PDB file of C-alpha atoms and ligand atoms in Angstrom:
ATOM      1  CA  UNK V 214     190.484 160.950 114.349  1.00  0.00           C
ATOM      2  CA  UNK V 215     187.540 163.616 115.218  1.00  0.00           C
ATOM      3  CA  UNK V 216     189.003 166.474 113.346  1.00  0.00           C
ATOM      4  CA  UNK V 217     188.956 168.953 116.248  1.00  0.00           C
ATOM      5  CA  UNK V 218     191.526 166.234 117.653  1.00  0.00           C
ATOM      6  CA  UNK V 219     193.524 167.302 114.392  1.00  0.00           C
ATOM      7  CA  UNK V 220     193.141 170.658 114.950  1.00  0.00           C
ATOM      8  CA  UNK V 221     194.045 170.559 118.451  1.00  0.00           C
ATOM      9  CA  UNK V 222     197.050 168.409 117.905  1.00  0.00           C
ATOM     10  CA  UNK V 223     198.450 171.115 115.254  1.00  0.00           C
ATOM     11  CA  UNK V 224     197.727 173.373 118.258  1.00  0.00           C
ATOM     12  CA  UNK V 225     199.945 172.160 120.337  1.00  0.00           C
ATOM     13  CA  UNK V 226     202.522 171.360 118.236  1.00  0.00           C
ATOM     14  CA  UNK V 227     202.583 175.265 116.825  1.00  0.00           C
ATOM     15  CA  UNK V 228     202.617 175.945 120.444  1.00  0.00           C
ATOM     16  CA  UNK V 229     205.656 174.055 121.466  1.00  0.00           C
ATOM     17  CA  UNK V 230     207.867 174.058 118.285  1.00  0.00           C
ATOM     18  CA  UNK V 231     206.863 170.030 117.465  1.00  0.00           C
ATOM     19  CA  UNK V 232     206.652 169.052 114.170  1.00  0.00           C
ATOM     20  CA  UNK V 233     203.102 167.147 113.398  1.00  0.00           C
ATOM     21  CA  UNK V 234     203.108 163.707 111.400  1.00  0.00           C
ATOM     22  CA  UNK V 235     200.018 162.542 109.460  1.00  0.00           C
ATOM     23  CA  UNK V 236     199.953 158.984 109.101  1.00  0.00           C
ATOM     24  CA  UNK V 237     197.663 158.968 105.997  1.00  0.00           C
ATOM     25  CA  UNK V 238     199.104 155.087 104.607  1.00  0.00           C
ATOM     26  CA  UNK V 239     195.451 154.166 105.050  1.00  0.00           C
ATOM     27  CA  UNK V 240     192.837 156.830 104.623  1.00  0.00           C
ATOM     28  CA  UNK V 241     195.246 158.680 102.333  1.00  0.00           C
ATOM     29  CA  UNK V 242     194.373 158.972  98.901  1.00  0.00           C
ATOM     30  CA  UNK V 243     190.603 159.484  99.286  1.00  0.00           C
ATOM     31  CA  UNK V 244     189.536 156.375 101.556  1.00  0.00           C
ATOM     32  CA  UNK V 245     187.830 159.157 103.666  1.00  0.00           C
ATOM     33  CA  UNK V 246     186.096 160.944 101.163  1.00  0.00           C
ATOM     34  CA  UNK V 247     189.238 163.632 100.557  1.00  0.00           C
ATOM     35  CA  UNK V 248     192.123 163.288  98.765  1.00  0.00           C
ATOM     36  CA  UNK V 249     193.670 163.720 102.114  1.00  0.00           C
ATOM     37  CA  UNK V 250     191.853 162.858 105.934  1.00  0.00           C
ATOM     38  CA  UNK V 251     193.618 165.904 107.141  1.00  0.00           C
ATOM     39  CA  UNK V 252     191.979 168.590 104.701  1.00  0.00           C
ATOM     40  CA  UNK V 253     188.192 167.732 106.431  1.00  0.00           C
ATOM     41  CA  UNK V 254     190.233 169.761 109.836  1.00  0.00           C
ATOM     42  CA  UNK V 255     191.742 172.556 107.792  1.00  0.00           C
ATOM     43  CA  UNK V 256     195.053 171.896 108.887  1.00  0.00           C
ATOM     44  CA  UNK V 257     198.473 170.854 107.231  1.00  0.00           C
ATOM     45  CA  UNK V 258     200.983 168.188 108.681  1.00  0.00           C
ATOM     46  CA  UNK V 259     204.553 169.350 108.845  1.00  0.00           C
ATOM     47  CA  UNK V 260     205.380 165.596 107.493  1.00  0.00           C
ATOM     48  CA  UNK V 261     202.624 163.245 105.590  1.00  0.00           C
ATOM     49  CA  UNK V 262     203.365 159.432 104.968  1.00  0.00           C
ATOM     50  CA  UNK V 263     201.654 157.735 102.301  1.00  0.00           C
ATOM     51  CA  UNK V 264     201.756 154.225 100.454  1.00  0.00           C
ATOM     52  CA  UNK V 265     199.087 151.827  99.794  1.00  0.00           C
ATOM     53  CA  UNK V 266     196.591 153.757  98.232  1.00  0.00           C
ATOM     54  CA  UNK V 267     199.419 155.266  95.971  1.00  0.00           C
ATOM     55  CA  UNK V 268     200.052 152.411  94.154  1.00  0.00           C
ATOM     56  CA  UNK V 269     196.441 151.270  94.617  1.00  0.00           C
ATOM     57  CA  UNK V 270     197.211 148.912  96.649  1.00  0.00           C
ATOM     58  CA  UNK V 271     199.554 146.953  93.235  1.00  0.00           C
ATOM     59  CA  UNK V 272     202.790 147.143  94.529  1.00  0.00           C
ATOM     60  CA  UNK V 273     204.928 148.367  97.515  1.00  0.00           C
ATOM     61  CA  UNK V 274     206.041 151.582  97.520  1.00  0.00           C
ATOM     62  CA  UNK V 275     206.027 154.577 100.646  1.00  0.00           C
ATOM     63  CA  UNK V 276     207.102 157.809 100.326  1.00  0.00           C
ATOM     64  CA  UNK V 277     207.210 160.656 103.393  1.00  0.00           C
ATOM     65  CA  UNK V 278     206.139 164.252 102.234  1.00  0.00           C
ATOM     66  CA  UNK V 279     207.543 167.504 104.293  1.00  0.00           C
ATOM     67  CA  UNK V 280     207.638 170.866 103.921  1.00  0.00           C
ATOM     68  CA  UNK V 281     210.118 173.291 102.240  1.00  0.00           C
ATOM     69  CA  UNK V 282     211.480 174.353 105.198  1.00  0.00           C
ATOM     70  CA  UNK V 283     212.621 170.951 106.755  1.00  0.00           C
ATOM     71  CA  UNK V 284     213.673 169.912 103.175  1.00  0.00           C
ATOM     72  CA  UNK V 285     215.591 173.111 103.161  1.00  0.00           C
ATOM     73  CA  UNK V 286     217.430 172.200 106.662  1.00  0.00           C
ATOM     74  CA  UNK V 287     218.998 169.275 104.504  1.00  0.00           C
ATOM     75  CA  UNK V 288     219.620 170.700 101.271  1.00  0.00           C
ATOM     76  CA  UNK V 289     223.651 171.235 100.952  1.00  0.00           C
ATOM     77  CA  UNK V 290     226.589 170.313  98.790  1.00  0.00           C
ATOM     78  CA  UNK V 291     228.275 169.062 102.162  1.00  0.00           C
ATOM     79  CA  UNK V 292     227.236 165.139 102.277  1.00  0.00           C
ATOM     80  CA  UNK V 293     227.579 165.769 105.656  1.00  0.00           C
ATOM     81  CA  UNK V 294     224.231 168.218 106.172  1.00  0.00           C
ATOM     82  CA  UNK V 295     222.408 165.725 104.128  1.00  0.00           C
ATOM     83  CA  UNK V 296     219.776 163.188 105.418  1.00  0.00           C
ATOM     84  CA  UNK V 297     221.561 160.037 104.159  1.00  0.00           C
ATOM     85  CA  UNK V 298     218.831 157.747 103.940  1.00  0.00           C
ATOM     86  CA  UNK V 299     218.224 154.832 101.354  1.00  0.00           C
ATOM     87  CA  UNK V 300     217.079 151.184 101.319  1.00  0.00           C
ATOM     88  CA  UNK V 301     217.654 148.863  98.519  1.00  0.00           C
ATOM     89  CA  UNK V 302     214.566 149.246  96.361  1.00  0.00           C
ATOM     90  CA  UNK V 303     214.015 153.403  97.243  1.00  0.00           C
ATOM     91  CA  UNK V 304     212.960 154.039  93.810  1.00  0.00           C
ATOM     92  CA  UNK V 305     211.831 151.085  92.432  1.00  0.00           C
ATOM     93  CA  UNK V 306     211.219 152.048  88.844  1.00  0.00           C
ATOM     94  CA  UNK V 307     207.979 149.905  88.299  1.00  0.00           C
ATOM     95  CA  UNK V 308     206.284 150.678  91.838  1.00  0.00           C
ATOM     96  CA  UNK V 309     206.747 154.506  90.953  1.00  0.00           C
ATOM     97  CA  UNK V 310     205.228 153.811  87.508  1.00  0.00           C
ATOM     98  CA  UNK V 311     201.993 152.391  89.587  1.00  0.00           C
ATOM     99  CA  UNK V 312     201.682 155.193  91.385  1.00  0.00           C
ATOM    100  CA  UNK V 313     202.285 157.592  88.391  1.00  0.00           C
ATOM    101  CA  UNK V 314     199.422 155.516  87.374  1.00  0.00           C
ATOM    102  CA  UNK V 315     197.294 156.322  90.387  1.00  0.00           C
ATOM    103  CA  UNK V 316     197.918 160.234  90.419  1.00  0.00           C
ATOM    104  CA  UNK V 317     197.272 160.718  86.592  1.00  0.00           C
ATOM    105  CA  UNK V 318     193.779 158.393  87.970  1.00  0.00           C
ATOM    106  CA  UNK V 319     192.955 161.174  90.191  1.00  0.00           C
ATOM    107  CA  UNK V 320     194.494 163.867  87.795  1.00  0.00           C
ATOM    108  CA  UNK V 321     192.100 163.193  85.016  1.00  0.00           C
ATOM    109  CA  UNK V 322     189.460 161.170  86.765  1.00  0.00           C
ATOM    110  CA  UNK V 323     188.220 157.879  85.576  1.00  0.00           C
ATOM    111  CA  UNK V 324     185.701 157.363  82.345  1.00  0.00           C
ATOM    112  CA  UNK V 325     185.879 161.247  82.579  1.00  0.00           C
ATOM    113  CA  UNK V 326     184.470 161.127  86.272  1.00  0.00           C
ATOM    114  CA  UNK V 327     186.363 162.554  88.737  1.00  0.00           C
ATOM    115  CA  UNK V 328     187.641 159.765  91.161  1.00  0.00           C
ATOM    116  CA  UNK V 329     186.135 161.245  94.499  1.00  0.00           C
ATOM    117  CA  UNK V 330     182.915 162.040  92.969  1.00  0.00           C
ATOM    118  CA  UNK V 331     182.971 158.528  91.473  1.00  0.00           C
ATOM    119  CA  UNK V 332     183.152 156.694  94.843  1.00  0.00           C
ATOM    120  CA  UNK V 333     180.592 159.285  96.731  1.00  0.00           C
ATOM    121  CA  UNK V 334     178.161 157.988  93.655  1.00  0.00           C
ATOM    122  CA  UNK V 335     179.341 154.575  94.241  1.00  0.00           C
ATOM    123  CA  UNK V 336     179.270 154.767  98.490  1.00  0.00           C
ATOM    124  CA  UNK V 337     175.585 155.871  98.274  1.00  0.00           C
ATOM    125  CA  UNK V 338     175.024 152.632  96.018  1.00  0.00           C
ATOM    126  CA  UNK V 339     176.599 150.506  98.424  1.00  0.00           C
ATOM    127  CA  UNK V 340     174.982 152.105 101.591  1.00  0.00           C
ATOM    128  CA  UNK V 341     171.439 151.526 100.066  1.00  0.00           C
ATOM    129  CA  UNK V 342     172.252 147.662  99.443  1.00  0.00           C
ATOM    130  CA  UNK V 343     174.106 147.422 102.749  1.00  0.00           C
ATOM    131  CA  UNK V 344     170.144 148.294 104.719  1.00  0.00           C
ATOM    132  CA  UNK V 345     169.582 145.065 104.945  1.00  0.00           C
ATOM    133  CA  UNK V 346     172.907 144.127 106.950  1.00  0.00           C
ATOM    134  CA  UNK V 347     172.662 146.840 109.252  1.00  0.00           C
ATOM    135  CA  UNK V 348     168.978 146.095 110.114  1.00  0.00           C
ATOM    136  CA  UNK V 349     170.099 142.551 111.306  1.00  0.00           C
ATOM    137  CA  UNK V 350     169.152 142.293 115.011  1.00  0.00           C
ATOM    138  CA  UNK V 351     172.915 141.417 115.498  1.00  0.00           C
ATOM    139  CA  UNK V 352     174.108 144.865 114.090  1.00  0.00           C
ATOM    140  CA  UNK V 353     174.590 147.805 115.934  1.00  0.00           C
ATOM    141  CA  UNK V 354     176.134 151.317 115.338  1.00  0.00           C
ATOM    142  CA  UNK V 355     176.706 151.638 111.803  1.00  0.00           C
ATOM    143  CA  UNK V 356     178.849 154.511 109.818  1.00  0.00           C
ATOM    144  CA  UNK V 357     180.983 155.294 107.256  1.00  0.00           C
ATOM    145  CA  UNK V 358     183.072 157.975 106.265  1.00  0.00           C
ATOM    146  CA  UNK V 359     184.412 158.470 102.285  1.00  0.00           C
ATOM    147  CA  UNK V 360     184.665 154.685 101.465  1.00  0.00           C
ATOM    148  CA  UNK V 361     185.140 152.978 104.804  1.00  0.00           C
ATOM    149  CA  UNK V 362     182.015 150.865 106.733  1.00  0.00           C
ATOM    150  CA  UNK V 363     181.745 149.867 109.828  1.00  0.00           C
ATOM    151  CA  UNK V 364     179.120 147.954 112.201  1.00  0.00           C
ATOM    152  CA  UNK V 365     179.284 147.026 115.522  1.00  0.00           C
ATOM    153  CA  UNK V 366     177.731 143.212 116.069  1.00  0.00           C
ATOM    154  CA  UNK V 367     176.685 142.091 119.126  1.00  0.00           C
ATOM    155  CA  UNK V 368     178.692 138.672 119.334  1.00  0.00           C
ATOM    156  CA  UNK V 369     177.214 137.719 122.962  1.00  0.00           C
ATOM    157  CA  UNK V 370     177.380 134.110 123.087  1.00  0.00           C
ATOM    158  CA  UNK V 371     179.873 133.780 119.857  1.00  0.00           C
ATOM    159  CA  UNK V 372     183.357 133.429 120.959  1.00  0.00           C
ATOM    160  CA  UNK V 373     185.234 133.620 118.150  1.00  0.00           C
ATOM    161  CA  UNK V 374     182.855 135.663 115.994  1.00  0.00           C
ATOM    162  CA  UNK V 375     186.045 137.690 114.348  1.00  0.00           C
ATOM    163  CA  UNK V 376     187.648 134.028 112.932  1.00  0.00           C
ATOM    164  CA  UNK V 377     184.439 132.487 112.398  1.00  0.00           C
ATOM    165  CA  UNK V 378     182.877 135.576 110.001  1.00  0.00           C
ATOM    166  CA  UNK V 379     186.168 135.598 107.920  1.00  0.00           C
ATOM    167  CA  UNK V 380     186.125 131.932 107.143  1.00  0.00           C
ATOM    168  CA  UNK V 381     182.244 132.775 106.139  1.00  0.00           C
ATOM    169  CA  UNK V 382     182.749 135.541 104.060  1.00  0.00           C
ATOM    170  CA  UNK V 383     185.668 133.918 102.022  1.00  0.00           C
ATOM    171  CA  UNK V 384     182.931 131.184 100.866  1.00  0.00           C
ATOM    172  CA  UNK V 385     181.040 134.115  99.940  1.00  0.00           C
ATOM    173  CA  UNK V 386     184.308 135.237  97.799  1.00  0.00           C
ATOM    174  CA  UNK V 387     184.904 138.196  99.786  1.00  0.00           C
ATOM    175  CA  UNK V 388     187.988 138.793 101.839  1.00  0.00           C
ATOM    176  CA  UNK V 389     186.805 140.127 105.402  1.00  0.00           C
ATOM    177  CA  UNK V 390     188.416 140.506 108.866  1.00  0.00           C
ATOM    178  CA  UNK V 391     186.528 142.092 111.566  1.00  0.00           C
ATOM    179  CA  UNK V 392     189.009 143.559 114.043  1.00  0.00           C
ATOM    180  CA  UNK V 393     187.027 141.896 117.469  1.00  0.00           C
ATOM    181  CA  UNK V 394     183.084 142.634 116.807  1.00  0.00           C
ATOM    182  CA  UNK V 395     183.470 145.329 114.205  1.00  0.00           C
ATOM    183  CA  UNK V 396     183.156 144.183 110.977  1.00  0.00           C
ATOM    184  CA  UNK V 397     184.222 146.864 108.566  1.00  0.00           C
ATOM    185  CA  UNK V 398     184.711 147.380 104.304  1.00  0.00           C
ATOM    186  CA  UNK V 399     187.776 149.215 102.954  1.00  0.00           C
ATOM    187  CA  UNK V 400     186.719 148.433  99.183  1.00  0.00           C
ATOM    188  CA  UNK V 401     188.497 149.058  95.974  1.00  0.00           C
ATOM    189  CA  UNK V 402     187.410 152.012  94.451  1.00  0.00           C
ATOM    190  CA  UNK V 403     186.697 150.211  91.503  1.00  0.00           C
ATOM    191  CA  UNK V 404     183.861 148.011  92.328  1.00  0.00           C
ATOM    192  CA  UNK V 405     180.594 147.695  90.034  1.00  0.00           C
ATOM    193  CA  UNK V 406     177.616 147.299  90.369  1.00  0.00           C
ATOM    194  CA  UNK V 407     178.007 143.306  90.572  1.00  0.00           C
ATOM    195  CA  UNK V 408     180.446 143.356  92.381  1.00  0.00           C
ATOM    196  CA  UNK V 409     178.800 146.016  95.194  1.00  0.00           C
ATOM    197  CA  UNK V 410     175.845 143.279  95.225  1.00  0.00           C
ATOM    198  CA  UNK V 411     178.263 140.690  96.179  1.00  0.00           C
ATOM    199  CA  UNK V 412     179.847 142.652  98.823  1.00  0.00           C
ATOM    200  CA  UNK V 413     176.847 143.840 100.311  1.00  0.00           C
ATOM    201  CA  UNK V 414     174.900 140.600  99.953  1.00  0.00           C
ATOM    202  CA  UNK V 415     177.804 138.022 100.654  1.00  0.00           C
ATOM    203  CA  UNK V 416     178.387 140.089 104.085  1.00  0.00           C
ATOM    204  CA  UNK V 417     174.555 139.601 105.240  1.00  0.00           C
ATOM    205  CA  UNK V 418     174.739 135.652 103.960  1.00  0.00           C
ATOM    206  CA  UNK V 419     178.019 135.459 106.034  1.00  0.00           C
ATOM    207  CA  UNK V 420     176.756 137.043 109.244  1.00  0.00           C
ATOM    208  CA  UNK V 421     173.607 134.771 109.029  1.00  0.00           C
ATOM    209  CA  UNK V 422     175.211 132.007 108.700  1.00  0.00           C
ATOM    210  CA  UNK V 423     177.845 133.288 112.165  1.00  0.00           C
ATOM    211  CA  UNK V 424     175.389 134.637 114.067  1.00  0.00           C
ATOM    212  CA  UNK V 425     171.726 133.021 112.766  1.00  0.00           C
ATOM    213  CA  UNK V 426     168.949 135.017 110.856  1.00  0.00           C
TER     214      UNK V 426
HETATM  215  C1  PLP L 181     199.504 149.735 106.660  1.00  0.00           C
HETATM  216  C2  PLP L 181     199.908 150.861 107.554  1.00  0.00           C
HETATM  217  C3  PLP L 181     201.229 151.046 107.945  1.00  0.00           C
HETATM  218  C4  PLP L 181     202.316 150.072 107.572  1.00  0.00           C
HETATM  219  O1  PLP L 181     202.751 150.277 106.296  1.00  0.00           O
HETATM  220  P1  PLP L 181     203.839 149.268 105.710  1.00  0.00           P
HETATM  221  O2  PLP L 181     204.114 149.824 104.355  1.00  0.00           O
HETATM  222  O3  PLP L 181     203.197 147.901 105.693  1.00  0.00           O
HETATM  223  O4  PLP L 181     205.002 149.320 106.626  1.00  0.00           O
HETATM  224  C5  PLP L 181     201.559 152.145 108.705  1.00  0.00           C
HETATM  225  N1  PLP L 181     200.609 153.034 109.083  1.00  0.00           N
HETATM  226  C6  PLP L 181     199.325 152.881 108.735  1.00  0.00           C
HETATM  227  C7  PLP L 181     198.320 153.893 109.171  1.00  0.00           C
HETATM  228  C8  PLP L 181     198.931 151.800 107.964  1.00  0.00           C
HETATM  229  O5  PLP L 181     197.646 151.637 107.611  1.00  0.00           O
END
């Protein structure tokens, strides 16, 4: 979302007594250049829900964040006043060691670096290598926000192109899936520079090869 959008939405919600639910499960965790999508509009959710990027993406786990207040409105001896809620694995020791994993990652940074001034470094390295996919004559509006790209392609004439570009790519060992003509990257943060050269360059071969030089 634009963040006034945000900032409207928490608006309205103040206005008429509705709680607001961020849906961070994938830009939380600093796919969007924050920790959290909803700091870059200044506001706070009254609930948050996060997974994937909590675990980094190793094992399953969700959890739903909320504020004192609603956690207060449960809190009680009486079972009754409670929010019984569990599912089988709620807890599952080894996915919450993952993601103890993750938060001591962005605790203490990685190789001394913290981890969202890591990727910026590492975005701007993949941007630079990614000019010569976005100056394809197929590729249109490009952008990217934290570490997430995306290009529009003009697939006039390629029915198919979404199918057609995946099966590409994976030749290229890359796992890609354009939702209908936008091809897009949601990378591990982790990437070096090898591996940022076969992103970058494996996407251009791909597209070449779908759509022609
Ligand atoms: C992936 C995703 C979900 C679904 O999460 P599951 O753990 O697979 O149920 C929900 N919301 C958003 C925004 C997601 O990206």
């Amino acid at each position: 979302h634009d963040p006034e959008y945000l900032r409207l939405a928490r608006a309205l919600c103040d206005r008429y007594g509705v709680h607001l639910i961020c849906d961070e499960i994938a830009v939380g965790f600093g796919r969007t250049g924050t920790l959290f999508a909803h700091e870059q509009a200044g506001i706070r959710p009254d609930f948050l829900c996060l997974s994937k990027g909590l675990t980094g993406g190793t094992l399953p786990l969700s959890v739903v964040l909320t504020t004192d207040a609603v956690y207060g409105a449960f809190y009680d001896d009486r079972g009754a006043r409670g929010f019984l809620h569990s599912h089988s694995y709620s807890g599952n020791p080894l996915a919450c060691r993952a993601a103890l994993a993750v938060l001591d990652l962005f605790r203490d940074g990685q190789g001394g670096e913290p981890v969202l001034a890591r990727n910026h470094a590492t975005a701007q390295r993949l941007d630079a290598l990614c000019a010569p996919l976005a100056a394809h004559p197929r590729v249109g509006a490009a952008r990217r926000l934290g570490m997430l790209w995306a290009w529009d392609i003009d697939v006039d004439g390629l029915p198919g192109f979404s199918g057609a570009y995946h099966l590409a790519a994976r030749d290229e060992g890359l796992l890609l899936r354009p939702i209908g003509n936008t091809l897009y990257f949601m990378p591990p943060y982790v990437l070096d520079d090898a591996a940022l050269a076969q992103l970058a360059g494996g996407a251009l071969r791909a597209l070449e090869r779908v759509c022609g030089p």
